[in-house]
Amino acid sequence: MPFIIGADIGTTNVKSVAFDLYGTILASHSVGYPIYYPHADWSEQDPEEILRATLESIRTVYKMCKKHGELKGIAFSAAMHSLIALDENGKPLTNSIIWADNRSADIADALRHSADGRLLYHRNGTPVHAMTPACKLLWLRQHQPDTFARAGRYVGIKEYIINKLTGKYLMDYSLASATGLFNIRKRSWDRWTLDLIGLDEAQLPEAVSPFHIEELPARNLLDLPVGTPLIMGASDGCLANLGSGAMAPDSMAVTIGTSGAARISADKAYTDEQMRTFCYLLDEKTYIIGGATNNGGVIFQWLKDALFAEWDYDTLFEAAAQIAPGADGLLFMPYLLGERAPLWNSAVRGGFLGLDIKHTKAHFARAVMEGILLNLYSIGKVLKEGRTITSLYANGGFARSPVWVQMLADVFGTPVRLNDTVETGSVGAAMMGLKAVGIIKDYSEVPLFTPVEQVVEPDARNHAAYAGLSEKFYQMALLLSELSQTSRTEPS
């Protein structure tokens, strides 16, 4: 029985999943790695640790599945916005500076409010924010000029791994479109942007189709057969839509993992006049439009670790489920890590509002869950402008929780469709791989890759309660964002 492997290089782990040609999972293996915080606002990872994790994950799954038959290929999904500076010999001059890194916040804020920033966004589709490699490069040029001058090449984590496996520097259109350096309409590195930063195109990987295939050479690091196809694949965010089945015009994918996002698909590029949304490529014919939040499941993890270490997650979920929508007036603004969409403000911070002596631990759990979902809804409302959304596809680790999923349906007032797996990055990568190697011509040929296992309907009364609360939440978010900007500009 032939099989294909989807390898998802995420923020905290790489997970490889082997599928047969009909979508049945044959095996999976995950290997984790840490994030380092050497200074305030810095978030980095060791590229060699992630390389070793990727090799271990893929090797393990291959060994578990080779008895089934021929490996048709390995297709990749990867987290967006990472940046590694390499010297002329390909040796890292920096760690992998990941999406959560905020060191370039001041540079990003100034650029975002300039004419150059608006042009950069509309050309490249990536909002001007500290997460983007474009702003990280400007920070390196200003604060580490020696490193900037020595860098022979800049890559993300997936490109680093692909180079170690093939000897080539290649970057798929999807990940390239999330750098802030790539023209999403021309599908090429944007000359105007590179000139603005002071970068030469030769310092960047070759931009290739997500369906591009490289064959593994002899004596490769994976110890796999010579000629095994490596399919470039796409970004984890874009593949979450494909892997969940959220590709129809009336559907939206909502992800709650470490971070979170809401996304829709389109056949044309779109950039927002208010610069609230991103526009990335899935492939040559499909754009994914949406907004990402820094403050997803990591905020609930903070709540548990900081305040409820004695409770497990199920206990917290059960406690939250006993509290009525609105948490008896306790409103949580989840901006502990600054924010991306729709505020795009690295300085904004949150907290609890309406705190009363009657509030219990269960209220705090409910309020934090609601705050995360209300923030996602503020993104979803932007995406719903001009289109009707009739179904949500939930993915990410918290899609396993019935309490979260019901709350998601209630907040959005829309049915939530659940797949039989939340590993949509690996699923989407495998589907793309099957198309790349010619086993399928269209994704509709493999419907069992994205089966809907359950549909969760919204509670009309709960949605009515959240309708008013969502407007209050958004107005408070705007106020907090404005206050954070004022405090940054006041003289000390």
Short mmCIF file of N, CA, C and O in Angstrom, two decimals, residues 256-259 293-307 313 316 332-339 352 364 367-369 371-372 375 398 404:
data_model
loop_
_atom_site.label_atom_id
_atom_site.label_comp_id
_atom_site.label_asym_id
_atom_site.label_seq_id
_atom_site.Cartn_x
_atom_site.Cartn_y
_atom_site.Cartn_z
N ILE A 256 -7.16 27.56 16.69
CA ILE A 256 -6.67 27.94 18.02
C ILE A 256 -5.62 26.93 18.43
O ILE A 256 -5.93 25.80 18.81
N GLY A 257 -4.38 27.33 18.27
CA GLY A 257 -3.26 26.55 18.74
C GLY A 257 -2.51 27.41 19.74
O GLY A 257 -3.10 28.06 20.60
N THR A 258 -1.19 27.46 19.63
CA THR A 258 -0.41 28.38 20.46
C THR A 258 -0.88 29.80 20.19
O THR A 258 -1.12 30.59 21.12
N SER A 259 -1.00 30.14 18.93
CA SER A 259 -1.59 31.41 18.52
C SER A 259 -2.98 31.09 17.97
O SER A 259 -3.56 30.07 18.28
N THR A 293 -3.82 36.07 15.41
CA THR A 293 -3.67 36.64 16.74
C THR A 293 -2.49 35.99 17.46
O THR A 293 -2.28 34.78 17.36
N ASN A 294 -1.73 36.79 18.19
CA ASN A 294 -0.67 36.24 19.04
C ASN A 294 -1.25 35.46 20.21
O ASN A 294 -0.58 34.61 20.80
N ASN A 295 -2.48 35.79 20.58
CA ASN A 295 -3.03 35.41 21.88
C ASN A 295 -4.07 34.30 21.75
O ASN A 295 -5.27 34.52 21.89
N GLY A 296 -3.58 33.11 21.46
CA GLY A 296 -4.43 31.94 21.35
C GLY A 296 -4.31 31.07 22.59
O GLY A 296 -4.43 31.54 23.73
N GLY A 297 -4.07 29.79 22.38
CA GLY A 297 -3.98 28.85 23.48
C GLY A 297 -2.88 29.16 24.46
O GLY A 297 -2.95 28.75 25.63
N VAL A 298 -1.85 29.89 24.02
CA VAL A 298 -0.77 30.25 24.94
C VAL A 298 -1.29 31.07 26.11
O VAL A 298 -0.74 31.00 27.22
N ILE A 299 -2.36 31.82 25.91
CA ILE A 299 -2.94 32.63 26.98
C ILE A 299 -3.64 31.74 27.99
O ILE A 299 -3.55 31.96 29.21
N PHE A 300 -4.35 30.72 27.51
CA PHE A 300 -5.00 29.80 28.43
C PHE A 300 -3.95 28.99 29.20
O PHE A 300 -4.13 28.69 30.38
N GLN A 301 -2.85 28.67 28.54
CA GLN A 301 -1.75 27.98 29.24
C GLN A 301 -1.19 28.88 30.33
O GLN A 301 -0.88 28.41 31.44
N TRP A 302 -1.05 30.18 30.04
CA TRP A 302 -0.59 31.13 31.06
C TRP A 302 -1.54 31.12 32.26
O TRP A 302 -1.09 31.09 33.42
N LEU A 303 -2.85 31.16 31.99
CA LEU A 303 -3.82 31.15 33.08
C LEU A 303 -3.64 29.92 33.96
O LEU A 303 -3.60 30.03 35.21
N LYS A 304 -3.52 28.77 33.33
CA LYS A 304 -3.37 27.53 34.10
C LYS A 304 -2.07 27.53 34.90
O LYS A 304 -2.07 27.23 36.10
N ASP A 305 -0.96 27.86 34.24
CA ASP A 305 0.34 27.79 34.91
C ASP A 305 0.49 28.83 36.01
O ASP A 305 1.06 28.56 37.07
N ALA A 306 -0.04 30.05 35.77
CA ALA A 306 0.16 31.14 36.72
C ALA A 306 -0.83 31.09 37.88
O ALA A 306 -0.48 31.45 39.01
N LEU A 307 -2.06 30.65 37.63
CA LEU A 307 -3.10 30.77 38.65
C LEU A 307 -3.71 29.45 39.08
O LEU A 307 -4.24 29.33 40.18
N TYR A 313 -6.37 20.67 32.47
CA TYR A 313 -7.16 21.42 31.49
C TYR A 313 -8.62 21.02 31.50
O TYR A 313 -9.51 21.87 31.40
N LEU A 316 -10.46 22.79 34.21
CA LEU A 316 -10.68 24.19 33.85
C LEU A 316 -11.83 24.32 32.86
O LEU A 316 -12.70 25.20 33.00
N PHE A 332 -12.27 39.71 29.72
CA PHE A 332 -10.82 39.57 29.61
C PHE A 332 -10.35 40.04 28.25
O PHE A 332 -10.85 39.60 27.22
N MET A 333 -9.37 40.95 28.26
CA MET A 333 -8.72 41.40 27.03
C MET A 333 -7.41 40.64 26.93
O MET A 333 -6.49 40.85 27.74
N PRO A 334 -7.25 39.74 25.95
CA PRO A 334 -6.18 38.76 25.98
C PRO A 334 -4.83 39.23 25.44
O PRO A 334 -4.03 38.40 24.98
N TYR A 335 -4.56 40.52 25.49
CA TYR A 335 -3.37 41.04 24.81
C TYR A 335 -2.14 41.00 25.71
O TYR A 335 -1.56 42.02 26.07
N LEU A 336 -1.72 39.79 26.08
CA LEU A 336 -0.53 39.65 26.92
C LEU A 336 0.74 39.64 26.09
O LEU A 336 1.84 39.81 26.64
N LEU A 337 0.61 39.43 24.79
CA LEU A 337 1.78 39.34 23.90
C LEU A 337 1.70 40.38 22.77
O LEU A 337 2.19 40.15 21.68
N GLY A 338 1.11 41.57 23.07
CA GLY A 338 0.86 42.49 21.98
C GLY A 338 -0.20 41.86 21.08
O GLY A 338 -0.86 40.90 21.45
N GLU A 339 -0.40 42.41 19.90
CA GLU A 339 -1.39 41.81 19.02
C GLU A 339 -1.11 42.06 17.56
O GLU A 339 -0.54 43.08 17.17
N PHE A 352 -8.04 42.08 32.95
CA PHE A 352 -9.42 41.79 33.32
C PHE A 352 -10.16 43.09 33.62
O PHE A 352 -9.64 43.97 34.32
N PHE A 364 -12.88 33.21 36.00
CA PHE A 364 -11.64 33.56 35.31
C PHE A 364 -11.41 32.65 34.10
O PHE A 364 -11.01 33.10 33.03
N ALA A 367 -13.91 33.69 31.39
CA ALA A 367 -13.58 34.99 30.80
C ALA A 367 -12.38 34.91 29.87
O ALA A 367 -12.35 35.55 28.82
N VAL A 368 -11.37 34.11 30.24
CA VAL A 368 -10.19 33.98 29.38
C VAL A 368 -10.56 33.28 28.08
O VAL A 368 -10.16 33.71 26.99
N MET A 369 -11.34 32.23 28.16
CA MET A 369 -11.77 31.54 26.93
C MET A 369 -12.59 32.48 26.05
O MET A 369 -12.40 32.54 24.83
N GLY A 371 -12.49 35.77 26.02
CA GLY A 371 -11.64 36.84 25.49
C GLY A 371 -10.87 36.40 24.25
O GLY A 371 -10.78 37.14 23.26
N ILE A 372 -10.34 35.18 24.29
CA ILE A 372 -9.62 34.66 23.13
C ILE A 372 -10.56 34.54 21.93
O ILE A 372 -10.22 34.92 20.80
N ASN A 375 -11.79 37.92 20.51
CA ASN A 375 -10.74 38.53 19.70
C ASN A 375 -10.71 37.90 18.30
O ASN A 375 -10.59 38.60 17.29
N PHE A 398 -7.05 23.09 20.40
CA PHE A 398 -8.21 23.31 21.24
C PHE A 398 -9.52 22.91 20.56
O PHE A 398 -10.58 22.94 21.17
N TRP A 404 -14.73 24.49 24.20
CA TRP A 404 -14.22 25.53 23.30
C TRP A 404 -15.03 25.59 22.02
O TRP A 404 -15.39 26.67 21.54
#
